[in-house]
mmCIF file of C-alpha atoms in Angstrom:
data_model
loop_
_atom_site.group_PDB
_atom_site.id
_atom_site.type_symbol
_atom_site.label_atom_id
_atom_site.label_comp_id
_atom_site.label_asym_id
_atom_site.label_seq_id
_atom_site.Cartn_x
_atom_site.Cartn_y
_atom_site.Cartn_z
ATOM 1 C CA UNK C 1 109.470 110.039 98.232
ATOM 2 C CA UNK C 2 112.647 108.530 96.943
ATOM 3 C CA UNK C 3 114.831 111.627 96.519
ATOM 4 C CA UNK C 4 118.268 111.371 98.018
ATOM 5 C CA UNK C 5 119.608 108.936 100.566
ATOM 6 C CA UNK C 6 120.165 105.225 100.196
ATOM 7 C CA UNK C 7 117.818 102.313 100.501
ATOM 8 C CA UNK C 8 117.840 100.772 103.966
ATOM 9 C CA UNK C 9 117.916 97.022 104.561
ATOM 10 C CA UNK C 10 117.217 95.457 107.910
ATOM 11 C CA UNK C 11 117.041 91.877 109.097
ATOM 12 C CA UNK C 12 119.709 89.155 108.905
ATOM 13 C CA UNK C 13 121.708 91.033 106.269
ATOM 14 C CA UNK C 14 122.138 93.994 108.594
ATOM 15 C CA UNK C 15 124.335 92.036 111.007
ATOM 16 C CA UNK C 16 127.887 93.278 110.640
ATOM 17 C CA UNK C 17 126.847 96.283 108.551
ATOM 18 C CA UNK C 18 124.745 96.917 105.471
ATOM 19 C CA UNK C 19 125.609 95.148 102.257
ATOM 20 C CA UNK C 20 125.654 97.532 99.326
ATOM 21 C CA UNK C 21 125.163 94.704 96.855
ATOM 22 C CA UNK C 22 121.685 94.090 98.277
ATOM 23 C CA UNK C 23 120.191 97.517 97.712
ATOM 24 C CA UNK C 24 117.175 96.005 95.995
ATOM 25 C CA UNK C 25 113.645 95.217 97.089
ATOM 26 C CA UNK C 26 113.786 91.524 96.246
ATOM 27 C CA UNK C 27 115.502 89.985 99.223
ATOM 28 C CA UNK C 28 115.965 86.446 100.565
ATOM 29 C CA UNK C 29 113.245 84.995 102.832
ATOM 30 C CA UNK C 30 112.856 86.565 106.254
ATOM 31 C CA UNK C 31 114.103 89.998 105.247
ATOM 32 C CA UNK C 32 112.222 93.261 105.018
ATOM 33 C CA UNK C 33 112.821 96.010 102.481
ATOM 34 C CA UNK C 34 112.356 99.670 103.431
ATOM 35 C CA UNK C 35 111.951 102.596 101.113
ATOM 36 C CA UNK C 36 114.605 105.282 100.982
ATOM 37 C CA UNK C 37 112.985 107.336 103.710
ATOM 38 C CA UNK C 38 113.474 104.343 105.992
ATOM 39 C CA UNK C 39 109.817 104.246 106.961
ATOM 40 C CA UNK C 40 107.605 101.800 105.088
ATOM 41 C CA UNK C 41 108.270 98.053 104.965
ATOM 42 C CA UNK C 42 107.321 95.849 102.053
ATOM 43 C CA UNK C 43 107.132 92.213 103.025
ATOM 44 C CA UNK C 44 109.367 89.880 101.072
ATOM 45 C CA UNK C 45 106.418 87.472 100.875
ATOM 46 C CA UNK C 46 104.807 89.782 98.286
ATOM 47 C CA UNK C 47 107.453 88.554 95.816
ATOM 48 C CA UNK C 48 107.772 85.321 93.881
ATOM 49 C CA UNK C 49 111.109 83.456 93.958
ATOM 50 C CA UNK C 50 112.116 85.102 90.664
ATOM 51 C CA UNK C 51 111.495 88.627 91.957
ATOM 52 C CA UNK C 52 108.002 89.346 90.602
ATOM 53 C CA UNK C 53 105.414 91.020 92.815
ATOM 54 C CA UNK C 54 102.497 88.601 92.925
ATOM 55 C CA UNK C 55 100.675 89.493 96.167
ATOM 56 C CA UNK C 56 99.562 93.101 96.092
ATOM 57 C CA UNK C 57 97.419 92.532 99.183
ATOM 58 C CA UNK C 58 100.570 92.375 101.333
ATOM 59 C CA UNK C 59 101.663 95.894 100.331
ATOM 60 C CA UNK C 60 99.473 97.549 102.964
ATOM 61 C CA UNK C 61 102.350 99.639 104.327
ATOM 62 C CA UNK C 62 103.648 100.847 100.966
ATOM 63 C CA UNK C 63 102.082 104.256 100.178
ATOM 64 C CA UNK C 64 101.027 105.218 96.677
ATOM 65 C CA UNK C 65 99.631 108.710 96.686
ATOM 66 C CA UNK C 66 97.221 109.005 99.613
ATOM 67 C CA UNK C 67 96.441 105.288 99.645
ATOM 68 C CA UNK C 68 98.272 102.041 100.395
ATOM 69 C CA UNK C 69 99.561 100.081 97.416
ATOM 70 C CA UNK C 70 97.357 97.177 98.483
ATOM 71 C CA UNK C 71 94.400 99.295 97.354
ATOM 72 C CA UNK C 72 95.573 101.208 94.259
ATOM 73 C CA UNK C 73 99.072 99.942 93.430
ATOM 74 C CA UNK C 74 98.316 97.378 90.728
ATOM 75 C CA UNK C 75 99.485 99.799 88.013
ATOM 76 C CA UNK C 76 102.988 100.399 89.317
ATOM 77 C CA UNK C 77 103.264 96.727 90.284
ATOM 78 C CA UNK C 78 102.316 95.641 86.749
ATOM 79 C CA UNK C 79 104.836 98.082 85.253
ATOM 80 C CA UNK C 80 107.574 96.743 87.520
ATOM 81 C CA UNK C 81 106.678 93.126 86.683
ATOM 82 C CA UNK C 82 106.587 93.719 82.926
ATOM 83 C CA UNK C 83 109.922 95.538 82.878
ATOM 84 C CA UNK C 84 111.456 92.646 84.771
ATOM 85 C CA UNK C 85 109.793 90.055 82.529
ATOM 86 C CA UNK C 86 111.238 91.571 79.342
ATOM 87 C CA UNK C 87 114.752 91.967 80.663
ATOM 88 C CA UNK C 88 114.707 95.687 81.534
ATOM 89 C CA UNK C 89 114.354 95.508 85.333
ATOM 90 C CA UNK C 90 114.110 98.512 87.614
ATOM 91 C CA UNK C 91 113.740 98.520 91.381
ATOM 92 C CA UNK C 92 110.216 98.579 92.844
ATOM 93 C CA UNK C 93 111.010 101.890 94.538
ATOM 94 C CA UNK C 94 112.114 103.522 91.290
ATOM 95 C CA UNK C 95 108.973 102.435 89.430
ATOM 96 C CA UNK C 96 106.647 103.408 92.256
ATOM 97 C CA UNK C 97 108.264 106.821 92.771
ATOM 98 C CA UNK C 98 108.141 107.762 89.084
ATOM 99 C CA UNK C 99 104.535 106.722 88.569
ATOM 100 C CA UNK C 100 103.423 108.303 91.841
ATOM 101 C CA UNK C 101 104.251 111.684 90.316
ATOM 102 C CA UNK C 102 101.574 111.118 87.659
ATOM 103 C CA UNK C 103 98.709 110.214 90.009
ATOM 104 C CA UNK C 104 95.476 112.186 89.866
ATOM 105 C CA UNK C 105 93.470 113.048 92.995
ATOM 106 C CA UNK C 106 96.062 111.480 95.251
ATOM 107 C CA UNK C 107 95.807 108.148 93.470
ATOM 108 C CA UNK C 108 92.098 107.663 94.066
ATOM 109 C CA UNK C 109 91.659 106.154 90.608
ATOM 110 C CA UNK C 110 94.977 104.313 90.499
ATOM 111 C CA UNK C 111 97.572 104.583 87.752
ATOM 112 C CA UNK C 112 96.620 105.995 84.379
ATOM 113 C CA UNK C 113 97.488 103.771 81.414
ATOM 114 C CA UNK C 114 99.191 106.616 79.545
ATOM 115 C CA UNK C 115 101.686 107.025 82.401
ATOM 116 C CA UNK C 116 102.585 103.350 82.238
ATOM 117 C CA UNK C 117 103.010 103.533 78.458
ATOM 118 C CA UNK C 118 105.314 106.528 78.878
ATOM 119 C CA UNK C 119 107.479 104.676 81.393
ATOM 120 C CA UNK C 120 107.700 101.560 79.218
ATOM 121 C CA UNK C 121 108.671 103.705 76.224
ATOM 122 C CA UNK C 122 111.349 105.509 78.252
ATOM 123 C CA UNK C 123 112.739 102.109 79.255
ATOM 124 C CA UNK C 124 113.103 101.144 75.589
ATOM 125 C CA UNK C 125 110.269 98.612 75.451
ATOM 126 C CA UNK C 126 108.651 98.240 72.013
ATOM 127 C CA UNK C 127 104.960 97.474 72.260
ATOM 128 C CA UNK C 128 101.575 97.690 70.632
ATOM 129 C CA UNK C 129 98.240 98.494 72.298
ATOM 130 C CA UNK C 130 95.032 96.627 71.553
ATOM 131 C CA UNK C 131 91.496 96.475 72.912
ATOM 132 C CA UNK C 132 90.708 93.267 71.023
ATOM 133 C CA UNK C 133 90.299 90.255 73.283
ATOM 134 C CA UNK C 134 90.964 87.979 70.304
ATOM 135 C CA UNK C 135 94.334 89.652 69.632
ATOM 136 C CA UNK C 136 95.213 89.487 73.320
ATOM 137 C CA UNK C 137 94.578 85.732 73.483
ATOM 138 C CA UNK C 138 96.503 85.262 70.230
ATOM 139 C CA UNK C 139 99.497 87.074 71.726
ATOM 140 C CA UNK C 140 99.346 84.768 74.751
ATOM 141 C CA UNK C 141 99.310 81.682 72.506
ATOM 142 C CA UNK C 142 102.329 83.078 70.652
ATOM 143 C CA UNK C 143 104.232 83.289 73.937
ATOM 144 C CA UNK C 144 104.245 87.090 74.133
ATOM 145 C CA UNK C 145 104.462 89.085 77.342
ATOM 146 C CA UNK C 146 102.195 91.992 78.046
ATOM 147 C CA UNK C 147 100.281 94.142 80.450
ATOM 148 C CA UNK C 148 96.514 93.800 80.742
ATOM 149 C CA UNK C 149 93.892 96.189 82.070
ATOM 150 C CA UNK C 150 90.486 94.657 82.601
ATOM 151 C CA UNK C 151 87.353 96.187 84.084
ATOM 152 C CA UNK C 152 84.357 94.335 85.447
ATOM 153 C CA UNK C 153 81.353 95.839 87.230
ATOM 154 C CA UNK C 154 82.855 99.011 88.722
ATOM 155 C CA UNK C 155 86.284 97.528 89.359
ATOM 156 C CA UNK C 156 89.507 97.639 87.378
ATOM 157 C CA UNK C 157 92.825 95.831 87.690
ATOM 158 C CA UNK C 158 96.213 95.633 85.945
ATOM 159 C CA UNK C 159 98.079 92.340 85.663
ATOM 160 C CA UNK C 160 100.966 91.034 83.557
ATOM 161 C CA UNK C 161 100.889 87.906 81.402
ATOM 162 C CA UNK C 162 104.100 86.199 80.443
ATOM 163 C CA UNK C 163 105.111 82.705 79.257
ATOM 164 C CA UNK C 164 105.370 80.094 82.009
ATOM 165 C CA UNK C 165 106.652 76.552 82.149
ATOM 166 C CA UNK C 166 103.273 74.996 81.329
ATOM 167 C CA UNK C 167 101.427 77.888 79.693
ATOM 168 C CA UNK C 168 100.907 81.535 80.435
ATOM 169 C CA UNK C 169 101.661 82.997 83.832
ATOM 170 C CA UNK C 170 99.428 85.741 85.261
ATOM 171 C CA UNK C 171 101.272 88.018 87.694
ATOM 172 C CA UNK C 172 99.457 89.719 90.579
ATOM 173 C CA UNK C 173 96.216 87.982 89.669
ATOM 174 C CA UNK C 174 94.385 86.576 92.707
ATOM 175 C CA UNK C 175 92.332 84.178 90.568
ATOM 176 C CA UNK C 176 95.541 82.729 89.110
ATOM 177 C CA UNK C 177 97.216 82.438 92.514
ATOM 178 C CA UNK C 178 94.162 80.725 94.019
ATOM 179 C CA UNK C 179 93.856 78.327 91.081
ATOM 180 C CA UNK C 180 90.356 79.419 90.093
ATOM 181 C CA UNK C 181 91.637 80.718 86.719
ATOM 182 C CA UNK C 182 94.902 79.316 85.421
ATOM 183 C CA UNK C 183 94.728 80.859 81.948
ATOM 184 C CA UNK C 184 93.863 84.279 80.581
ATOM 185 C CA UNK C 185 90.894 82.838 78.728
ATOM 186 C CA UNK C 186 89.749 81.262 81.989
ATOM 187 C CA UNK C 187 90.079 84.617 83.734
ATOM 188 C CA UNK C 188 87.928 86.301 81.091
ATOM 189 C CA UNK C 189 85.247 83.637 81.512
ATOM 190 C CA UNK C 190 85.317 83.965 85.291
ATOM 191 C CA UNK C 191 85.186 87.750 85.780
ATOM 192 C CA UNK C 192 83.437 88.599 82.469
ATOM 193 C CA UNK C 193 85.108 92.011 81.962
ATOM 194 C CA UNK C 194 83.294 94.666 79.960
ATOM 195 C CA UNK C 195 86.574 96.315 78.942
ATOM 196 C CA UNK C 196 90.005 94.894 78.189
ATOM 197 C CA UNK C 197 93.108 96.723 77.001
ATOM 198 C CA UNK C 198 96.520 95.165 76.561
ATOM 199 C CA UNK C 199 100.037 96.418 76.025
ATOM 200 C CA UNK C 200 101.715 93.629 74.057
ATOM 201 C CA UNK C 201 105.511 93.616 73.946
ATOM 202 C CA UNK C 202 106.940 93.198 70.460
ATOM 203 C CA UNK C 203 110.142 91.613 71.683
ATOM 204 C CA UNK C 204 110.894 89.997 75.026
ATOM 205 C CA UNK C 205 114.543 91.013 75.319
ATOM 206 C CA UNK C 206 116.487 94.221 74.676
#
């Protein structure tokens, strides 16, 4: 999906010709990013001011396997966010394209954790994996960044936790964005997951 060609940018920056320095998917307000086939827009409003993807629901036109990323894209979004958080950023298109190759059944069940671990390892990220909720909360208190998979009822979701200005920050977490759960412990109490697994980064910078 991303083989060959160059990323297209339309909007205000297109006036007077394309700007090669802006071949990224985090663009200033009012601009739209297209994938390298020139077909699918990803709204800039899905991003936070520092370039994190925090609103998966807006990625309805970004395909991931046979489904839109708004439905099954939390895995590639979490991988992108974590790489950016620990100082090893890659473009959204690069992350999505690489992980799309690992999808099973057209992406019906989303991204497999092993594929995300492989991509983090290839990027040089040192991490440890734990299923202990106590160790996860301890890592948050220590100011660590990480990737969290949690399952409740029949649903599952990947998010990223990283230090914020006044505590932890939960990326692409609707409960955090809405204010109904402003901490990871608060999220656990709200959704009551029956399974949690975390990829905790051992160091935040390369």
